[in-house]
mmCIF file of C-alpha atoms in Angstrom:
data_model
loop_
_atom_site.group_PDB
_atom_site.id
_atom_site.type_symbol
_atom_site.label_atom_id
_atom_site.label_comp_id
_atom_site.label_asym_id
_atom_site.label_seq_id
_atom_site.Cartn_x
_atom_site.Cartn_y
_atom_site.Cartn_z
ATOM 1 C CA THR A 1 -75.284 -2.248 -44.294
ATOM 2 C CA GLU A 2 -75.893 -3.263 -40.981
ATOM 3 C CA GLU A 3 -74.311 -6.966 -40.511
ATOM 4 C CA HIS A 4 -70.472 -7.507 -40.957
ATOM 5 C CA PHE A 5 -69.181 -10.884 -42.247
ATOM 6 C CA ILE A 6 -65.587 -11.518 -40.908
ATOM 7 C CA MET A 7 -63.252 -13.984 -42.467
ATOM 8 C CA GLN A 8 -60.306 -14.895 -39.714
ATOM 9 C CA PHE A 9 -56.997 -16.859 -40.260
ATOM 10 C CA PHE A 10 -54.668 -18.564 -38.263
ATOM 11 C CA ALA A 11 -51.700 -18.530 -40.294
ATOM 12 C CA SER A 12 -48.632 -20.113 -39.043
ATOM 13 C CA PRO A 13 -45.134 -18.413 -39.559
ATOM 14 C CA ASN A 14 -44.414 -20.483 -42.278
ATOM 15 C CA ALA A 15 -48.151 -20.884 -44.165
ATOM 16 C CA ARG A 16 -46.769 -19.564 -47.428
ATOM 17 C CA GLU A 17 -43.715 -21.916 -47.485
ATOM 18 C CA ASN A 18 -46.379 -24.859 -47.321
ATOM 19 C CA SER A 19 -48.645 -23.645 -49.513
ATOM 20 C CA ASP A 20 -49.473 -25.537 -52.574
ATOM 21 C CA SER A 21 -46.789 -25.073 -55.086
ATOM 22 C CA SER A 22 -48.206 -27.787 -57.763
ATOM 23 C CA ASN A 23 -50.241 -24.994 -59.352
ATOM 24 C CA GLU A 24 -48.923 -24.784 -62.683
ATOM 25 C CA GLY A 25 -49.469 -21.131 -63.522
ATOM 26 C CA ILE A 26 -52.439 -19.588 -64.945
ATOM 27 C CA SER A 27 -54.313 -21.305 -67.598
ATOM 28 C CA ALA A 28 -55.009 -19.857 -71.157
ATOM 29 C CA GLU A 29 -58.801 -19.495 -69.926
ATOM 30 C CA GLU A 30 -58.314 -17.762 -67.199
ATOM 31 C CA ARG A 31 -55.942 -15.578 -69.100
ATOM 32 C CA ILE A 32 -59.148 -14.725 -71.731
ATOM 33 C CA ALA A 33 -61.225 -13.965 -68.980
ATOM 34 C CA TRP A 34 -59.190 -11.626 -66.684
ATOM 35 C CA GLY A 35 -56.539 -10.391 -68.930
ATOM 36 C CA ASP A 36 -52.721 -10.766 -69.269
ATOM 37 C CA GLU A 37 -52.056 -7.610 -67.112
ATOM 38 C CA VAL A 38 -53.787 -9.126 -64.287
ATOM 39 C CA CYS A 39 -52.385 -12.582 -64.863
ATOM 40 C CA GLU A 40 -48.639 -11.406 -65.044
ATOM 41 C CA ILE A 41 -49.278 -9.608 -61.526
ATOM 42 C CA LEU A 42 -51.002 -12.624 -60.079
ATOM 43 C CA ALA A 43 -48.106 -14.977 -61.100
ATOM 44 C CA GLU A 44 -45.416 -13.038 -58.995
ATOM 45 C CA MET A 45 -47.630 -13.956 -55.615
ATOM 46 C CA SER A 46 -46.525 -16.618 -53.356
ATOM 47 C CA SER A 47 -49.173 -18.967 -54.522
ATOM 48 C CA VAL A 48 -50.996 -18.524 -57.701
ATOM 49 C CA PRO A 49 -54.472 -18.511 -57.321
ATOM 50 C CA ASN A 50 -56.789 -20.313 -59.457
ATOM 51 C CA LEU A 51 -59.261 -17.909 -61.019
ATOM 52 C CA PRO A 52 -62.833 -18.394 -62.663
ATOM 53 C CA THR A 53 -62.691 -19.183 -66.508
ATOM 54 C CA TRP A 54 -65.628 -17.310 -66.873
ATOM 55 C CA LYS A 55 -66.977 -13.793 -66.158
ATOM 56 C CA PRO A 56 -70.040 -12.104 -67.413
ATOM 57 C CA GLU A 57 -69.588 -10.911 -71.266
ATOM 58 C CA GLY A 58 -68.977 -7.315 -71.700
ATOM 59 C CA PHE A 59 -66.697 -6.055 -68.749
ATOM 60 C CA ARG A 60 -63.522 -4.874 -69.897
ATOM 61 C CA LEU A 61 -60.374 -3.960 -67.945
ATOM 62 C CA GLU A 62 -60.749 -0.355 -66.741
ATOM 63 C CA MET A 63 -58.230 -0.352 -63.666
ATOM 64 C CA VAL A 64 -55.298 -2.338 -61.895
ATOM 65 C CA ASP A 65 -53.759 -1.376 -58.379
ATOM 66 C CA VAL A 66 -51.308 -3.353 -56.684
ATOM 67 C CA PHE A 67 -50.146 -2.494 -53.659
ATOM 68 C CA GLU A 68 -47.339 -4.002 -51.007
ATOM 69 C CA VAL A 69 -48.587 -4.127 -47.761
ATOM 70 C CA SER A 70 -46.811 -4.263 -44.897
ATOM 71 C CA ASN A 71 -46.385 -6.830 -42.693
ATOM 72 C CA ALA A 72 -48.233 -8.797 -45.282
ATOM 73 C CA GLY A 73 -47.977 -9.388 -49.114
ATOM 74 C CA MET A 74 -49.373 -8.275 -52.225
ATOM 75 C CA LEU A 75 -53.010 -6.699 -52.662
ATOM 76 C CA LEU A 76 -54.340 -6.669 -56.308
ATOM 77 C CA SER A 77 -57.481 -4.560 -56.963
ATOM 78 C CA VAL A 78 -59.131 -4.791 -60.355
ATOM 79 C CA ALA A 79 -62.398 -2.898 -61.706
ATOM 80 C CA TYR A 80 -63.898 -4.380 -64.864
ATOM 81 C CA CYS A 81 -66.692 -2.073 -66.593
ATOM 82 C CA ASN A 82 -69.238 -2.596 -69.032
ATOM 83 C CA SER A 83 -70.793 -0.244 -71.432
ATOM 84 C CA ASP A 84 -74.016 0.264 -68.596
ATOM 85 C CA GLU A 85 -71.119 1.420 -66.399
ATOM 86 C CA GLU A 86 -71.807 -1.500 -64.231
ATOM 87 C CA VAL A 87 -68.510 -2.690 -62.382
ATOM 88 C CA LEU A 88 -67.022 -6.126 -61.542
ATOM 89 C CA MET A 89 -64.312 -6.091 -59.169
ATOM 90 C CA LEU A 90 -61.512 -8.690 -58.438
ATOM 91 C CA THR A 91 -59.856 -8.453 -55.470
ATOM 92 C CA VAL A 92 -56.477 -10.800 -54.534
ATOM 93 C CA GLN A 93 -54.716 -10.792 -51.087
ATOM 94 C CA GLU A 94 -52.075 -12.423 -50.013
ATOM 95 C CA LEU A 95 -52.296 -13.126 -46.167
ATOM 96 C CA PRO A 96 -49.831 -12.067 -43.846
ATOM 97 C CA VAL A 97 -47.600 -14.848 -42.633
ATOM 98 C CA GLN A 98 -46.097 -12.925 -39.465
ATOM 99 C CA ASN A 99 -49.524 -12.243 -37.798
ATOM 100 C CA MET A 100 -50.965 -15.213 -36.113
ATOM 101 C CA GLU A 101 -54.253 -14.034 -36.359
ATOM 102 C CA TYR A 102 -55.770 -11.991 -39.504
ATOM 103 C CA ASN A 103 -59.109 -10.885 -40.116
ATOM 104 C CA ILE A 104 -60.862 -9.783 -43.352
ATOM 105 C CA GLU A 105 -64.177 -7.874 -42.920
ATOM 106 C CA PHE A 106 -66.901 -7.359 -45.276
ATOM 107 C CA GLU A 107 -70.013 -5.574 -45.077
ATOM 108 C CA ARG A 108 -73.418 -7.285 -46.000
ATOM 109 C CA ASN A 109 -76.931 -7.068 -46.038
ATOM 110 C CA ASN A 110 -78.863 -8.246 -43.149
ATOM 111 C CA GLN A 111 -79.687 -11.842 -43.560
ATOM 112 C CA SER A 112 -77.541 -12.080 -46.503
ATOM 113 C CA GLY A 113 -75.026 -14.827 -46.699
ATOM 114 C CA LYS A 114 -74.587 -18.413 -47.659
ATOM 115 C CA VAL A 115 -71.709 -20.693 -47.504
ATOM 116 C CA GLU A 116 -71.019 -23.391 -50.197
ATOM 117 C CA ASN A 117 -68.263 -26.088 -50.785
ATOM 118 C CA HIS A 118 -67.052 -26.217 -54.435
ATOM 119 C CA ASN A 119 -64.066 -28.733 -55.033
ATOM 120 C CA GLY A 120 -63.351 -28.670 -51.359
ATOM 121 C CA ILE A 121 -62.829 -24.782 -50.954
ATOM 122 C CA GLN A 122 -65.817 -23.155 -48.830
ATOM 123 C CA TYR A 123 -67.111 -20.158 -50.679
ATOM 124 C CA TYR A 124 -68.777 -17.258 -49.114
ATOM 125 C CA TYR A 125 -71.668 -15.503 -51.194
ATOM 126 C CA MET A 126 -73.517 -12.234 -49.976
ATOM 127 C CA GLU A 127 -74.967 -8.886 -50.815
ATOM 128 C CA ASN A 128 -74.141 -5.609 -50.009
ATOM 129 C CA MET A 129 -76.193 -2.624 -51.071
ATOM 130 C CA ASP A 130 -77.033 -4.142 -54.519
ATOM 131 C CA GLN A 131 -73.916 -5.536 -55.335
ATOM 132 C CA TYR A 132 -73.340 -9.279 -55.190
ATOM 133 C CA MET A 133 -70.118 -10.635 -53.697
ATOM 134 C CA VAL A 134 -68.591 -14.001 -53.382
ATOM 135 C CA THR A 135 -65.431 -14.535 -51.539
ATOM 136 C CA TRP A 136 -62.992 -17.543 -50.754
ATOM 137 C CA GLN A 137 -59.519 -18.470 -49.513
ATOM 138 C CA LYS A 138 -56.857 -21.029 -50.855
ATOM 139 C CA ASP A 139 -52.929 -21.541 -49.842
ATOM 140 C CA GLY A 140 -52.729 -18.259 -48.101
ATOM 141 C CA ILE A 141 -54.449 -16.100 -50.644
ATOM 142 C CA VAL A 142 -58.044 -14.399 -50.169
ATOM 143 C CA LEU A 143 -60.126 -13.847 -53.273
ATOM 144 C CA ASP A 144 -63.221 -11.939 -53.866
ATOM 145 C CA ILE A 145 -65.074 -10.927 -56.811
ATOM 146 C CA SER A 146 -68.192 -8.370 -56.701
ATOM 147 C CA GLY A 147 -69.733 -5.726 -58.329
ATOM 148 C CA ASP A 148 -72.937 -5.256 -60.346
ATOM 149 C CA ILE A 149 -73.541 -9.430 -60.884
ATOM 150 C CA THR A 150 -76.176 -11.522 -60.041
ATOM 151 C CA GLU A 151 -75.956 -14.559 -57.917
ATOM 152 C CA GLN A 152 -76.249 -16.715 -60.907
ATOM 153 C CA ASP A 153 -73.111 -15.010 -62.135
ATOM 154 C CA ALA A 154 -70.941 -15.664 -59.343
ATOM 155 C CA ARG A 155 -72.109 -19.190 -58.721
ATOM 156 C CA ARG A 156 -71.160 -19.700 -62.792
ATOM 157 C CA MET A 157 -68.005 -18.067 -62.203
ATOM 158 C CA ILE A 158 -67.061 -19.905 -59.105
ATOM 159 C CA GLU A 159 -68.109 -23.333 -60.950
ATOM 160 C CA SER A 160 -65.730 -22.567 -63.840
ATOM 161 C CA ILE A 161 -63.115 -22.420 -61.696
ATOM 162 C CA VAL A 162 -60.467 -25.539 -62.527
ATOM 163 C CA ASP A 163 -58.712 -26.969 -59.551
#
């Protein structure tokens, strides 16, 4: 990979305090798609993110890792695998409120990358070494979904997010 995509954030010290707290929690459809264990962890975040209500069939929960990042917040990394040993990753990261500037860097293939707006949120689609990825940010939370999925799978997941 020769190119990098950098998401840059300029958070204010009270960014989490001003985040959208109107989110009622995690829907039944999100729980079916991603699993109770993952949804219970997400419910502990400063702002509960909306997840896709659809993910490609056959991916079963394999691993859940939760990290408390110093000077930041929670980092959740979840792996799902299917019978062909393909992997789907969900990563959810709280942005640090202490740092006025924060960057998250993603590797991507040359000339890979599209930005699209869906329900007022910018989604960044890219590919890296035969792995497709979509990432976005809302209310102080950065999410990305990547793995052995197609561009169409990524788009269908994003279109299934109910805001």
